[in-house]
Short mmCIF file of C-alpha atoms in Angstrom, two decimals:
data_model
loop_
_atom_site.label_atom_id
_atom_site.label_comp_id
_atom_site.label_asym_id
_atom_site.label_seq_id
_atom_site.Cartn_x
_atom_site.Cartn_y
_atom_site.Cartn_z
CA MET T 1 15.21 -35.73 -35.49
CA ALA T 2 12.32 -37.11 -32.93
CA LEU T 3 9.56 -33.66 -31.65
CA TYR T 4 7.98 -33.98 -28.01
CA LEU T 5 4.67 -32.02 -27.37
CA LEU T 6 4.71 -30.53 -24.07
CA TYR T 7 0.88 -30.21 -23.44
CA GLU T 8 -0.70 -28.11 -20.21
CA SER T 9 -4.14 -29.07 -19.82
CA SER T 10 -6.34 -28.27 -17.11
CA SER T 11 -6.37 -31.88 -15.75
CA GLY T 12 -2.96 -32.15 -15.32
CA TYR T 13 0.65 -33.07 -17.53
CA ALA T 14 0.06 -34.13 -21.55
CA LEU T 15 4.01 -35.54 -23.21
CA PHE T 16 3.51 -36.54 -27.19
CA GLN T 17 5.09 -36.88 -30.42
CA ALA T 18 5.03 -36.67 -33.15
CA GLN T 19 6.07 -39.38 -35.65
CA GLY T 20 5.65 -38.43 -39.81
CA LEU T 21 6.60 -35.33 -40.07
CA ASP T 22 8.97 -35.78 -43.13
CA GLU T 23 6.07 -36.50 -44.67
CA ILE T 24 4.19 -33.16 -43.86
CA GLY T 25 7.14 -31.16 -44.20
CA GLN T 26 6.98 -29.58 -41.66
CA ASN T 27 4.69 -27.59 -43.47
CA THR T 28 2.40 -25.09 -41.29
CA GLU T 29 -0.09 -25.72 -43.89
CA ALA T 30 -0.31 -28.57 -44.37
CA VAL T 31 -0.30 -29.01 -40.56
CA ARG T 32 -3.11 -27.34 -39.89
CA ASN T 33 -5.66 -29.05 -42.59
CA SER T 34 -5.15 -31.91 -41.05
CA VAL T 35 -5.76 -31.23 -37.10
CA ALA T 36 -8.89 -30.59 -38.20
CA ASP T 37 -9.82 -35.23 -38.44
CA LEU T 38 -8.24 -36.70 -35.72
CA ASN T 39 -7.38 -39.86 -38.17
CA ARG T 40 -4.88 -37.99 -40.42
CA PHE T 41 -3.80 -36.54 -36.94
CA GLY T 42 -3.63 -39.26 -34.64
CA LYS T 43 -0.94 -41.19 -37.05
CA VAL T 44 0.81 -37.86 -37.36
CA VAL T 45 0.93 -37.63 -33.42
CA GLN T 46 0.48 -39.97 -30.86
CA LEU T 47 0.06 -39.83 -26.70
CA THR T 48 3.09 -41.03 -24.40
CA ALA T 49 2.32 -40.25 -21.08
CA PHE T 50 0.27 -38.51 -18.33
CA GLN T 51 -0.18 -37.00 -15.07
CA PRO T 52 -3.10 -35.63 -13.77
CA PHE T 53 -1.96 -33.00 -10.93
CA GLU T 54 -3.18 -34.06 -7.52
CA SER T 55 -5.95 -31.63 -6.45
CA ALA T 56 -6.86 -28.30 -7.82
CA ILE T 57 -4.63 -26.00 -5.58
CA ASP T 58 -2.24 -28.47 -6.95
CA GLY T 59 -3.36 -26.92 -10.96
CA LEU T 60 -3.45 -24.21 -9.55
CA ASN T 61 0.03 -23.03 -8.42
CA GLN T 62 1.60 -25.90 -11.34
CA CYS T 63 -0.37 -22.76 -14.04
CA ASN T 64 0.79 -20.06 -12.07
CA SER T 65 4.00 -21.34 -12.53
CA VAL T 66 3.85 -21.68 -16.07
CA SER T 67 2.37 -18.43 -16.28
CA GLU T 68 5.70 -16.84 -15.70
CA GLY T 69 8.00 -19.04 -17.51
CA LEU T 70 9.08 -21.07 -14.23
CA MET T 71 9.58 -25.08 -14.17
CA THR T 72 8.12 -26.93 -11.08
CA ASP T 73 9.95 -29.22 -9.54
CA GLU T 74 6.40 -32.36 -10.76
CA LEU T 75 7.13 -31.27 -14.56
CA ARG T 76 10.52 -31.86 -14.74
CA ASN T 77 10.65 -34.72 -13.24
CA PHE T 78 7.86 -36.34 -15.94
CA LEU T 79 10.20 -34.50 -18.29
CA GLU T 80 12.94 -36.47 -16.47
CA LEU T 81 11.18 -40.07 -17.02
CA ASN T 82 9.59 -39.64 -20.21
CA LEU T 83 11.96 -38.05 -22.66
CA PRO T 84 14.68 -40.06 -24.09
CA LYS T 85 17.89 -39.16 -21.13
CA VAL T 86 20.00 -37.43 -22.24
CA LYS T 87 24.30 -37.86 -22.02
CA GLU T 88 27.19 -35.36 -20.48
CA GLY T 89 28.59 -33.03 -22.88
CA LYS T 90 26.53 -34.18 -26.17
CA LYS T 91 23.91 -32.76 -27.64
CA SER T 92 20.37 -34.69 -27.63
CA LYS T 93 18.92 -36.11 -30.00
CA PHE T 94 15.14 -34.52 -29.99
CA SER T 95 13.33 -31.08 -28.74
CA LEU T 96 10.45 -30.75 -27.22
CA GLY T 97 7.24 -28.33 -28.26
CA VAL T 98 6.09 -25.92 -25.89
CA ALA T 99 3.43 -22.90 -26.06
CA GLU T 100 5.18 -20.14 -24.32
CA PRO T 101 9.17 -19.56 -25.26
CA LYS T 102 9.89 -18.09 -21.85
CA LEU T 103 8.58 -22.02 -20.26
CA GLY T 104 11.15 -23.27 -22.44
CA SER T 105 13.76 -22.11 -22.67
CA HIS T 106 13.78 -21.10 -18.57
CA ILE T 107 14.01 -25.67 -19.44
CA SER T 108 17.00 -25.68 -22.29
CA GLU T 109 18.83 -23.75 -18.89
CA THR T 110 17.74 -26.35 -16.10
CA THR T 111 17.57 -29.60 -17.99
CA LYS T 112 20.05 -29.07 -21.37
CA ILE T 113 16.98 -30.14 -23.03
CA THR T 114 16.35 -28.44 -26.67
CA CYS T 115 13.31 -27.04 -26.56
CA GLN T 116 11.01 -24.89 -30.02
CA SER T 117 7.91 -22.63 -29.86
CA GLY T 118 7.52 -21.63 -33.72
CA GLU T 119 3.75 -21.46 -35.97
CA PHE T 120 4.54 -25.50 -37.01
CA VAL T 121 4.98 -26.39 -32.54
CA LEU T 122 1.79 -24.66 -31.97
CA GLU T 123 -0.56 -25.45 -34.15
CA LEU T 124 0.20 -28.86 -33.58
CA LEU T 125 -0.74 -27.99 -30.01
CA ARG T 126 -3.92 -26.52 -30.82
CA GLY T 127 -4.11 -30.11 -32.60
CA VAL T 128 -3.90 -31.59 -29.15
CA ARG T 129 -6.17 -29.36 -27.85
CA LEU T 130 -9.12 -30.28 -29.63
CA HIS T 131 -8.21 -33.88 -29.59
CA PHE T 132 -7.23 -33.96 -26.05
CA ASP T 133 -10.38 -35.61 -24.84
CA LYS T 134 -10.07 -38.69 -27.29
CA PHE T 135 -6.34 -39.73 -26.70
CA ILE T 136 -6.91 -39.43 -22.29
CA LYS T 137 -9.73 -43.25 -22.89
CA ASP T 138 -9.74 -42.73 -18.55
CA LEU T 139 -11.67 -39.62 -19.04
CA LYS T 140 -14.63 -39.19 -18.76
CA PRO T 141 -17.81 -36.80 -20.30
CA GLY T 142 -17.59 -33.70 -18.73
CA ASP T 143 -14.33 -34.01 -16.85
CA LEU T 144 -12.73 -31.84 -18.80
CA GLU T 145 -15.00 -28.99 -18.98
CA LYS T 146 -15.31 -29.08 -15.10
CA ALA T 147 -11.17 -29.12 -14.58
CA GLN T 148 -10.52 -26.39 -17.72
CA LEU T 149 -13.56 -23.85 -15.32
CA GLY T 150 -12.48 -24.21 -12.10
CA LEU T 151 -8.71 -23.65 -12.56
CA ALA T 152 -10.41 -21.18 -14.82
CA HIS T 153 -11.70 -19.46 -12.29
CA SER T 154 -9.29 -20.00 -8.94
CA TYR T 155 -6.51 -18.19 -11.41
CA SER T 156 -8.87 -15.41 -12.22
CA ARG T 157 -9.25 -14.54 -8.63
CA ALA T 158 -6.11 -15.32 -7.47
CA LYS T 159 -4.79 -12.87 -9.81
CA VAL T 160 -7.20 -10.97 -8.80
CA LYS T 161 -6.69 -10.49 -5.26
CA PHE T 162 -4.73 -7.33 -4.28
CA ASN T 163 -4.84 -5.87 -0.60
CA VAL T 164 -7.38 -2.76 -0.95
CA ASN T 165 -4.91 -0.57 0.93
CA ARG T 166 -2.58 -0.52 -1.39
CA VAL T 167 -4.64 -0.37 -4.84
CA ASP T 168 -2.08 1.20 -7.14
CA ASN T 169 -5.94 1.27 -9.89
CA MET T 170 -6.88 4.24 -7.35
CA VAL T 171 -4.55 6.21 -8.40
CA ILE T 172 -3.70 5.76 -12.01
CA GLN T 173 -7.24 7.12 -12.07
CA ALA T 174 -7.14 10.32 -9.48
CA ILE T 175 -4.09 11.51 -10.69
CA PHE T 176 -6.44 11.14 -14.88
CA LEU T 177 -9.03 12.92 -13.78
CA LEU T 178 -6.87 15.77 -11.09
CA ASP T 179 -4.71 16.44 -14.42
CA THR T 180 -8.27 16.23 -16.71
CA LEU T 181 -9.57 18.70 -13.99
CA ASP T 182 -7.36 21.29 -14.54
CA LYS T 183 -7.43 21.58 -16.95
CA ASP T 184 -11.35 21.76 -17.40
CA ILE T 185 -11.34 24.76 -15.05
CA ASN T 186 -8.67 26.69 -16.44
CA SER T 187 -10.57 26.34 -19.46
CA PHE T 188 -14.09 27.13 -17.73
CA SER T 189 -12.47 30.01 -15.32
CA MET T 190 -11.31 31.37 -18.62
CA ARG T 191 -15.05 31.69 -19.71
CA VAL T 192 -16.36 32.92 -16.91
CA ARG T 193 -13.98 35.28 -16.84
CA GLU T 194 -14.88 36.08 -20.22
CA TRP T 195 -18.40 36.35 -20.19
CA TYR T 196 -18.14 38.69 -17.03
CA SER T 197 -15.97 40.69 -18.41
CA TRP T 198 -18.98 41.86 -20.54
CA HIS T 199 -20.56 43.34 -17.73
CA PHE T 200 -18.02 43.50 -14.86
CA PRO T 201 -14.44 44.97 -17.03
CA GLU T 202 -12.49 46.45 -14.28
CA LEU T 203 -12.27 43.14 -11.36
CA VAL T 204 -10.02 41.10 -13.72
CA LYS T 205 -7.27 43.53 -13.04
CA ILE T 206 -7.58 43.09 -9.79
CA VAL T 207 -8.92 39.63 -8.79
CA ASN T 208 -6.19 37.28 -10.70
CA ASP T 209 -6.89 33.19 -9.63
CA ASN T 210 -9.72 32.52 -10.89
CA TYR T 211 -11.41 30.21 -8.18
CA LEU T 212 -11.50 34.18 -6.19
CA TYR T 213 -12.90 35.52 -9.19
CA ALA T 214 -15.90 33.14 -9.51
CA ARG T 215 -16.92 33.52 -5.55
CA VAL T 216 -16.42 37.16 -6.50
CA ALA T 217 -18.26 37.26 -9.39
CA LYS T 218 -20.87 34.85 -7.56
CA LEU T 219 -20.81 37.23 -4.49
CA ILE T 220 -21.44 40.52 -6.86
CA GLU T 221 -23.94 40.02 -9.06
CA ASP T 222 -24.75 43.27 -10.40
CA LYS T 223 -21.88 45.44 -10.60
CA SER T 224 -24.06 48.78 -9.82
CA LYS T 225 -25.73 47.18 -6.88
CA LEU T 226 -22.11 46.65 -4.73
CA SER T 227 -22.03 49.60 -1.87
CA GLU T 228 -19.81 49.55 1.04
CA GLU T 229 -22.04 46.80 2.37
CA HIS T 230 -20.32 44.19 0.39
CA ILE T 231 -16.81 44.67 1.56
CA PRO T 232 -16.82 42.93 5.25
CA ALA T 233 -18.16 39.95 2.05
CA LEU T 234 -15.17 40.74 0.14
CA THR T 235 -12.02 41.19 2.23
CA GLU T 236 -13.83 37.53 3.51
CA ILE T 237 -12.77 36.28 0.94
CA LEU T 238 -9.55 38.24 -1.08
CA GLY T 239 -8.63 38.51 2.97
CA ASP T 240 -6.95 42.34 2.02
CA GLU T 241 -9.83 44.56 2.32
CA ASP T 242 -7.93 47.28 0.47
CA LYS T 243 -8.55 45.33 -2.86
CA ALA T 244 -12.28 45.12 -1.76
CA LYS T 245 -12.86 48.93 -1.45
CA GLU T 246 -11.12 48.78 -4.87
CA ILE T 247 -14.00 46.47 -6.63
CA VAL T 248 -16.52 48.59 -5.38
CA GLU T 249 -15.12 51.65 -6.03
CA ALA T 250 -14.35 50.29 -9.30
CA GLY T 251 -18.34 49.03 -9.57
CA LYS T 252 -19.48 52.47 -9.35
CA ALA T 253 -17.16 53.67 -12.29
CA SER T 254 -17.30 51.18 -13.96
CA MET T 255 -17.39 51.48 -18.12
CA GLY T 256 -19.43 47.41 -18.39
CA GLN T 257 -22.24 47.50 -20.49
CA ASP T 258 -25.37 45.82 -18.09
CA LEU T 259 -27.01 42.19 -18.54
CA THR T 260 -30.58 41.33 -18.43
CA PRO T 261 -31.31 39.68 -14.67
CA VAL T 262 -31.56 36.04 -16.87
CA ASP T 263 -27.90 36.32 -18.24
CA LEU T 264 -26.86 37.57 -15.27
CA ILE T 265 -28.75 33.99 -13.19
CA ASN T 266 -26.45 32.63 -16.50
CA VAL T 267 -23.85 33.61 -15.02
CA GLN T 268 -24.31 32.71 -11.16
CA LEU T 269 -24.68 29.52 -11.99
CA PHE T 270 -22.21 28.95 -14.39
CA ALA T 271 -19.33 30.78 -11.72
CA GLN T 272 -21.04 28.66 -8.97
CA ARG T 273 -20.19 25.50 -11.22
CA VAL T 274 -17.02 25.77 -11.45
CA MET T 275 -16.52 26.60 -8.19
CA ASP T 276 -17.94 23.30 -7.37
CA LEU T 277 -15.07 22.38 -9.66
CA ALA T 278 -12.80 23.39 -7.71
CA GLU T 279 -13.99 22.39 -4.33
CA TYR T 280 -14.18 18.99 -5.66
CA ARG T 281 -10.51 19.13 -7.44
CA LYS T 282 -9.08 19.96 -4.12
CA ASN T 283 -10.46 17.09 -2.29
CA LEU T 284 -9.26 15.34 -5.07
CA TYR T 285 -6.10 16.19 -4.49
CA ASP T 286 -6.50 14.93 -0.47
CA TYR T 287 -7.92 11.57 -1.67
CA LEU T 288 -4.47 11.40 -3.89
CA VAL T 289 -2.24 12.50 -1.40
CA THR T 290 -4.12 9.65 1.02
CA LYS T 291 -3.25 6.55 -1.91
CA MET T 292 0.13 7.64 -2.12
CA ASN T 293 0.55 7.80 1.51
CA ASP T 294 -0.83 3.92 1.57
CA ILE T 295 0.60 2.62 -1.35
CA ALA T 296 4.23 4.49 -1.98
CA PRO T 297 5.53 5.64 0.72
CA ASN T 298 8.28 6.46 0.29
CA LEU T 299 8.50 7.59 -3.43
CA ALA T 300 5.43 10.58 -1.78
CA SER T 301 8.68 11.74 0.24
CA LEU T 302 10.97 11.19 -2.28
CA ILE T 303 9.44 13.22 -5.30
CA GLY T 304 5.77 14.22 -4.09
CA GLU T 305 2.67 12.79 -4.12
CA VAL T 306 1.64 14.39 -8.26
CA VAL T 307 5.09 13.43 -9.67
CA GLY T 308 4.85 9.84 -8.03
CA ALA T 309 1.39 9.62 -9.74
CA ARG T 310 2.32 10.32 -13.21
CA LEU T 311 4.44 7.50 -13.45
CA ILE T 312 2.78 5.10 -11.37
CA SER T 313 0.10 5.69 -14.81
CA HIS T 314 3.14 5.72 -16.60
CA ALA T 315 4.17 2.90 -16.52
CA GLY T 316 1.11 1.64 -15.59
CA SER T 317 1.03 0.02 -12.04
CA LEU T 318 3.41 -0.06 -9.25
CA THR T 319 4.63 -3.23 -10.24
CA ASN T 320 5.90 -3.02 -13.23
CA PHE T 321 7.32 0.74 -12.70
CA SER T 322 9.44 -0.84 -9.78
CA GLU T 323 10.56 -4.46 -12.30
CA LYS T 324 10.77 -2.19 -15.75
CA ALA T 325 12.51 0.89 -13.90
CA LEU T 326 15.13 1.21 -16.58
CA PHE T 327 17.04 2.98 -19.09
CA ARG T 328 15.14 3.47 -22.29
CA ALA T 329 18.63 4.34 -23.92
CA LEU T 330 20.19 1.12 -22.07
CA LYS T 331 18.43 -0.86 -24.13
CA THR T 332 18.90 1.14 -27.16
CA ARG T 333 21.97 2.27 -26.70
CA GLY T 334 20.71 5.78 -27.43
CA ASN T 335 21.81 8.86 -25.58
CA THR T 336 20.00 9.49 -22.35
CA PRO T 337 17.22 12.05 -21.78
CA LYS T 338 17.52 14.65 -19.91
CA TYR T 339 13.87 15.81 -19.82
CA GLY T 340 10.33 13.47 -18.28
CA LEU T 341 7.89 13.39 -16.59
CA ILE T 342 10.90 14.36 -13.43
CA PHE T 343 11.46 17.22 -14.92
CA HIS T 344 8.61 18.44 -13.33
CA SER T 345 10.11 18.10 -9.66
CA SER T 346 11.54 20.79 -6.72
CA PHE T 347 14.82 19.23 -7.32
CA ILE T 348 15.12 19.47 -10.97
CA GLY T 349 14.41 23.60 -11.27
CA ARG T 350 17.01 23.93 -8.83
CA ALA T 351 19.54 22.95 -10.18
CA SER T 352 21.51 24.76 -12.47
CA ALA T 353 21.00 24.95 -16.39
CA LYS T 354 24.58 22.55 -16.87
CA ASN T 355 23.44 20.33 -13.76
CA LYS T 356 19.78 19.81 -14.65
CA GLY T 357 21.17 16.32 -17.11
CA ARG T 358 22.44 15.07 -14.49
CA MET T 359 20.54 15.78 -11.76
CA ALA T 360 17.31 13.95 -13.14
CA ARG T 361 19.11 10.70 -14.23
CA TYR T 362 20.32 10.86 -10.65
CA LEU T 363 16.23 11.68 -9.44
CA ALA T 364 15.34 8.81 -11.68
CA ASN T 365 18.24 5.86 -10.14
CA LYS T 366 16.71 7.51 -6.55
CA CYS T 367 13.08 6.74 -8.21
CA SER T 368 13.17 3.34 -9.36
CA ILE T 369 15.17 2.54 -5.29
CA ALA T 370 11.91 3.91 -3.41
CA SER T 371 9.48 1.94 -5.83
CA ARG T 372 11.01 -1.32 -6.04
CA ILE T 373 10.83 -0.42 -1.66
CA ASP T 374 7.30 0.16 -1.13
CA CYS T 375 6.50 -2.10 -4.44
CA PHE T 376 7.99 -5.35 -2.57
CA ALA T 377 8.31 -4.44 1.43
CA GLU T 378 6.11 -5.79 3.82
CA ARG T 379 5.88 -2.74 5.75
CA GLY T 380 4.97 0.55 4.47
CA SER T 381 6.75 3.44 6.34
CA THR T 382 8.64 6.45 4.38
CA VAL T 383 11.54 6.34 6.24
CA PHE T 384 13.13 5.24 2.87
CA GLY T 385 11.88 8.06 1.00
CA GLU T 386 13.06 10.48 2.95
CA LYS T 387 16.67 8.99 4.05
CA LEU T 388 16.67 9.45 -0.43
CA ARG T 389 14.88 12.77 -0.02
CA GLU T 390 18.06 13.80 1.95
CA GLN T 391 20.43 12.13 -0.65
CA VAL T 392 18.75 14.21 -3.61
CA GLU T 393 19.50 17.53 -1.09
CA GLU T 394 23.31 16.82 -0.49
CA ARG T 395 23.75 15.54 -4.89
CA LEU T 396 22.10 19.34 -5.15
CA GLU T 397 25.04 20.87 -2.54
CA PHE T 398 27.45 19.05 -4.09
CA TYR T 399 26.64 20.40 -7.74
CA ASP T 400 25.96 23.85 -5.77
CA LYS T 401 29.30 24.16 -3.65
CA GLY T 402 30.94 21.51 -4.09
CA VAL T 403 30.10 19.55 -0.72
CA ALA T 404 31.19 15.53 -0.78
CA PRO T 405 27.31 13.71 -0.14
CA ARG T 406 27.77 10.82 2.05
CA LYS T 407 27.36 7.01 0.44
CA ASN T 408 24.36 5.04 -0.44
CA ILE T 409 25.97 2.18 1.96
CA ASP T 410 25.36 4.25 5.26
CA VAL T 411 22.76 6.52 4.44
CA MET T 412 21.03 2.38 3.28
CA LYS T 413 22.33 1.50 6.95
CA SER T 414 21.37 4.18 9.00
CA ALA T 415 17.10 4.01 7.38
CA ILE T 416 17.15 -0.27 8.21
CA GLU T 417 18.39 1.03 11.68
CA SER T 418 15.83 3.43 12.06
CA THR T 419 13.80 0.78 10.57
CA GLN T 420 14.62 -1.66 13.48
CA ASN T 421 13.75 0.70 15.05
CA LYS T 422 10.54 1.30 14.64
CA ASP T 423 9.05 -2.22 14.76
CA VAL T 424 10.89 -2.85 18.75
CA GLU T 425 8.86 0.45 19.77
CA MET T 426 6.03 -1.11 18.05
CA GLU T 427 6.06 -4.59 19.22
CA GLU T 428 6.97 -3.36 23.15
CA ALA T 429 4.01 -0.49 22.54
CA PRO T 430 0.66 -2.87 23.47
CA PRO T 431 2.78 -4.42 27.00
CA PHE T 432 2.51 -0.57 27.99
CA GLU T 433 -0.43 0.23 27.62
CA ALA T 434 -1.67 -3.45 28.97
CA SER T 435 0.07 -2.11 32.42
CA ALA T 436 -2.28 1.08 32.21
CA LYS T 437 -5.19 -0.66 32.09
CA LYS T 438 -4.44 -2.62 35.14
CA SER T 439 -3.60 -0.39 36.90
CA LYS T 440 -6.44 1.97 36.79
CA LYS T 441 -8.15 -0.72 37.58
CA LYS T 442 -6.85 -1.00 40.62
CA LYS T 443 -7.58 2.14 41.30
CA SER T 444 -3.80 2.46 41.74
CA LYS T 445 -3.28 6.39 42.76
CA PRO T 446 -1.36 8.46 39.69
CA GLU T 447 1.03 10.22 42.17
CA ASP T 448 2.66 6.92 43.48
CA ALA T 449 2.58 6.24 40.22
CA PRO T 450 6.31 6.13 38.36
CA VAL T 451 6.41 7.47 34.59
CA ALA T 452 8.49 4.79 33.63
CA ALA T 453 10.62 4.61 30.33
CA THR T 454 10.68 1.06 29.08
CA ASN T 455 8.35 -2.22 29.99
CA GLY T 456 10.24 -3.82 32.16
CA ASP T 457 11.29 -0.59 34.35
CA ALA T 458 7.49 -0.19 34.63
CA SER T 459 6.60 -3.82 35.00
CA GLU T 460 9.30 -3.82 38.57
CA ASP T 461 7.82 -0.44 39.58
CA ALA T 462 4.06 -2.87 39.58
CA LYS T 463 5.58 -5.48 41.69
CA SER T 464 7.10 -2.63 43.97
CA GLU T 465 3.65 -0.34 44.39
CA LYS T 466 2.05 -4.44 45.29
CA LYS T 467 4.10 -5.01 48.08
CA LYS T 468 4.07 -1.26 49.00
CA LYS T 469 0.62 -2.02 49.40
CA LYS T 470 0.17 -5.26 50.70
CA GLU T 471 2.60 -4.02 53.70
CA LYS T 472 0.79 -0.83 54.20
CA ARG T 473 -2.44 -3.14 54.42
CA LYS T 474 -0.86 -5.61 57.17
CA ILE T 475 0.33 -1.69 59.38
CA GLU T 476 -3.06 -0.09 58.98
CA GLU T 477 -5.14 -3.32 60.05
CA ASP T 478 -2.41 -3.96 62.70
CA HIS T 479 -2.44 -0.20 64.00
CA TYR T 480 -6.64 -0.95 64.04
CA LEU T 481 -7.23 -4.12 65.96
CA THR T 482 -4.21 -3.06 68.10
CA PRO T 483 -6.13 -1.49 70.38
CA GLU T 484 -9.31 -3.64 71.17
CA LYS T 485 -7.30 -6.36 71.86
CA THR T 486 -4.88 -4.22 74.49
CA ASN T 487 -9.31 -3.26 75.25
CA THR T 488 -9.95 -6.89 75.17
CA GLU T 489 -6.83 -7.97 77.55
CA GLN T 490 -7.82 -4.77 79.96
CA ASP T 491 -10.37 -6.00 80.71
CA GLY T 492 -9.59 -9.98 81.69
CA THR T 493 -7.57 -9.23 84.19
CA ALA T 494 -10.18 -7.04 85.66
CA LYS T 495 -12.33 -9.43 86.17
CA LYS T 496 -10.16 -11.77 87.01
CA LYS T 497 -9.27 -9.61 89.87
CA LYS T 498 -12.37 -8.14 90.84
CA LYS T 499 -12.99 -12.49 90.89
CA LYS T 500 -10.00 -13.00 93.53
CA SER T 501 -11.22 -9.86 95.44
CA LYS T 502 -14.59 -11.41 95.64
CA ASP T 503 -12.61 -15.13 96.56
CA GLU T 504 -11.26 -13.45 99.14
CA GLY T 505 -13.78 -11.43 100.79
CA THR T 506 -15.92 -14.60 101.30
CA ALA T 507 -13.12 -17.13 102.92
CA ALA T 508 -12.25 -14.16 105.16
CA SER T 509 -16.37 -13.91 106.04
CA GLU T 510 -15.87 -17.72 106.59
CA THR T 511 -13.60 -17.24 109.19
CA LYS T 512 -15.21 -15.37 110.70
CA LYS T 513 -18.40 -17.00 111.26
CA LYS T 514 -16.22 -19.91 112.32
CA LYS T 515 -14.26 -17.56 115.34
CA LYS T 516 -17.97 -16.68 116.20
CA SER T 517 -19.27 -20.42 116.59
CA LYS T 518 -16.66 -21.35 119.37
CA GLU T 519 -16.78 -18.60 121.66
#
């Protein structure tokens, strides 16, 4: 059976044919010895076809698909053109050697070409990689190295690219640090208790909390100086005036030994360090909560931020957790587990002893759904996590009281509807703000502006307001202009009357003069 080798270089796809394998007898050691010598290896392996990549972007896409075990259309066309054709219903008389087993399985599924990837094929491909520049005659010295360097940079850059707001690595580091801080604060607080108990042993029974004990020890310092003046400060720390009075009374009759000022200073410094660690632990927890709400909001709303972060850190990343969220018992065909990281959830604690295993498996199913939604959804929201949490609550009631829960299809439909409604509200929000800004610019009165529920109503109301304002302005202009018009008209008529009277007077005087002249 003839053997062909597929080599994915940084500059393109190359197909080689291995000949004379009967002489070698498919011995890995013999191939390994002949790889270093180009004369011997050139007789065994010969170049059949070479197809360069069109551009650097095309090379990056081909490299990404090969790394994921997928065969592209370009690779399929290249193989179909250069490999011998296989008749339908018959087995191929050749095999294709591939470095990636996933890629070989995908090629065999789609093209029915038998692929193999073993040590023998890998040694042959190692020889091809070593002498590749000798097989391609058109390559100039240094071209292959430049192509390898450019593809390596672009491939690694594409793999490293991520969304800053959805970095699960920060969550993994934060939950690891949170767990170590819990252990360290606990051990340091016990050390403060033991150390200060030599001086004030009665304080341990009064104050149980480690953080509050460190604060009280930092405040008291020397027990012999305790007085009623310390009661307000102690009540502010403890939140209980009775405990503060009890501490003052216990300090007066304490059986502890006295400490030197240097010992007290060291105790105070160590107590301050414990307080600082406790404060930093609170800030780190707040940071973890915000990051989980950004990265996996549905998982956080379903099972909590801390347990969700532990699940992500155990899987390695949110993508691994969403893609590989399957029971190990189903793979190994063993007994299903009852306990694990999910056991720290409050849902498992609320379930009865006989239902803890079933509740854990049901919760694991919902966590896998929530993680997949968080990983592959374009927009982050807590709607699905809240609905899944409601389902878990209903399952608890079903185990306790026998109340039938809702079906998963109905719950998911309601979640999708609520997300769509939120998207519509988000899309409609900016135009409403714009209309409000325009109304402010035009100095419209707040009493005249009606509050609209939707965008269409707001625009219609705005148009009607404009029309009303124009009409008001016209009426006011007419109102202010009409008196002036009437006054001018009156003046005009009065002037006309005066002119008429003057004309009449002049005509009468002329007639009198004529009469006198006749006489």
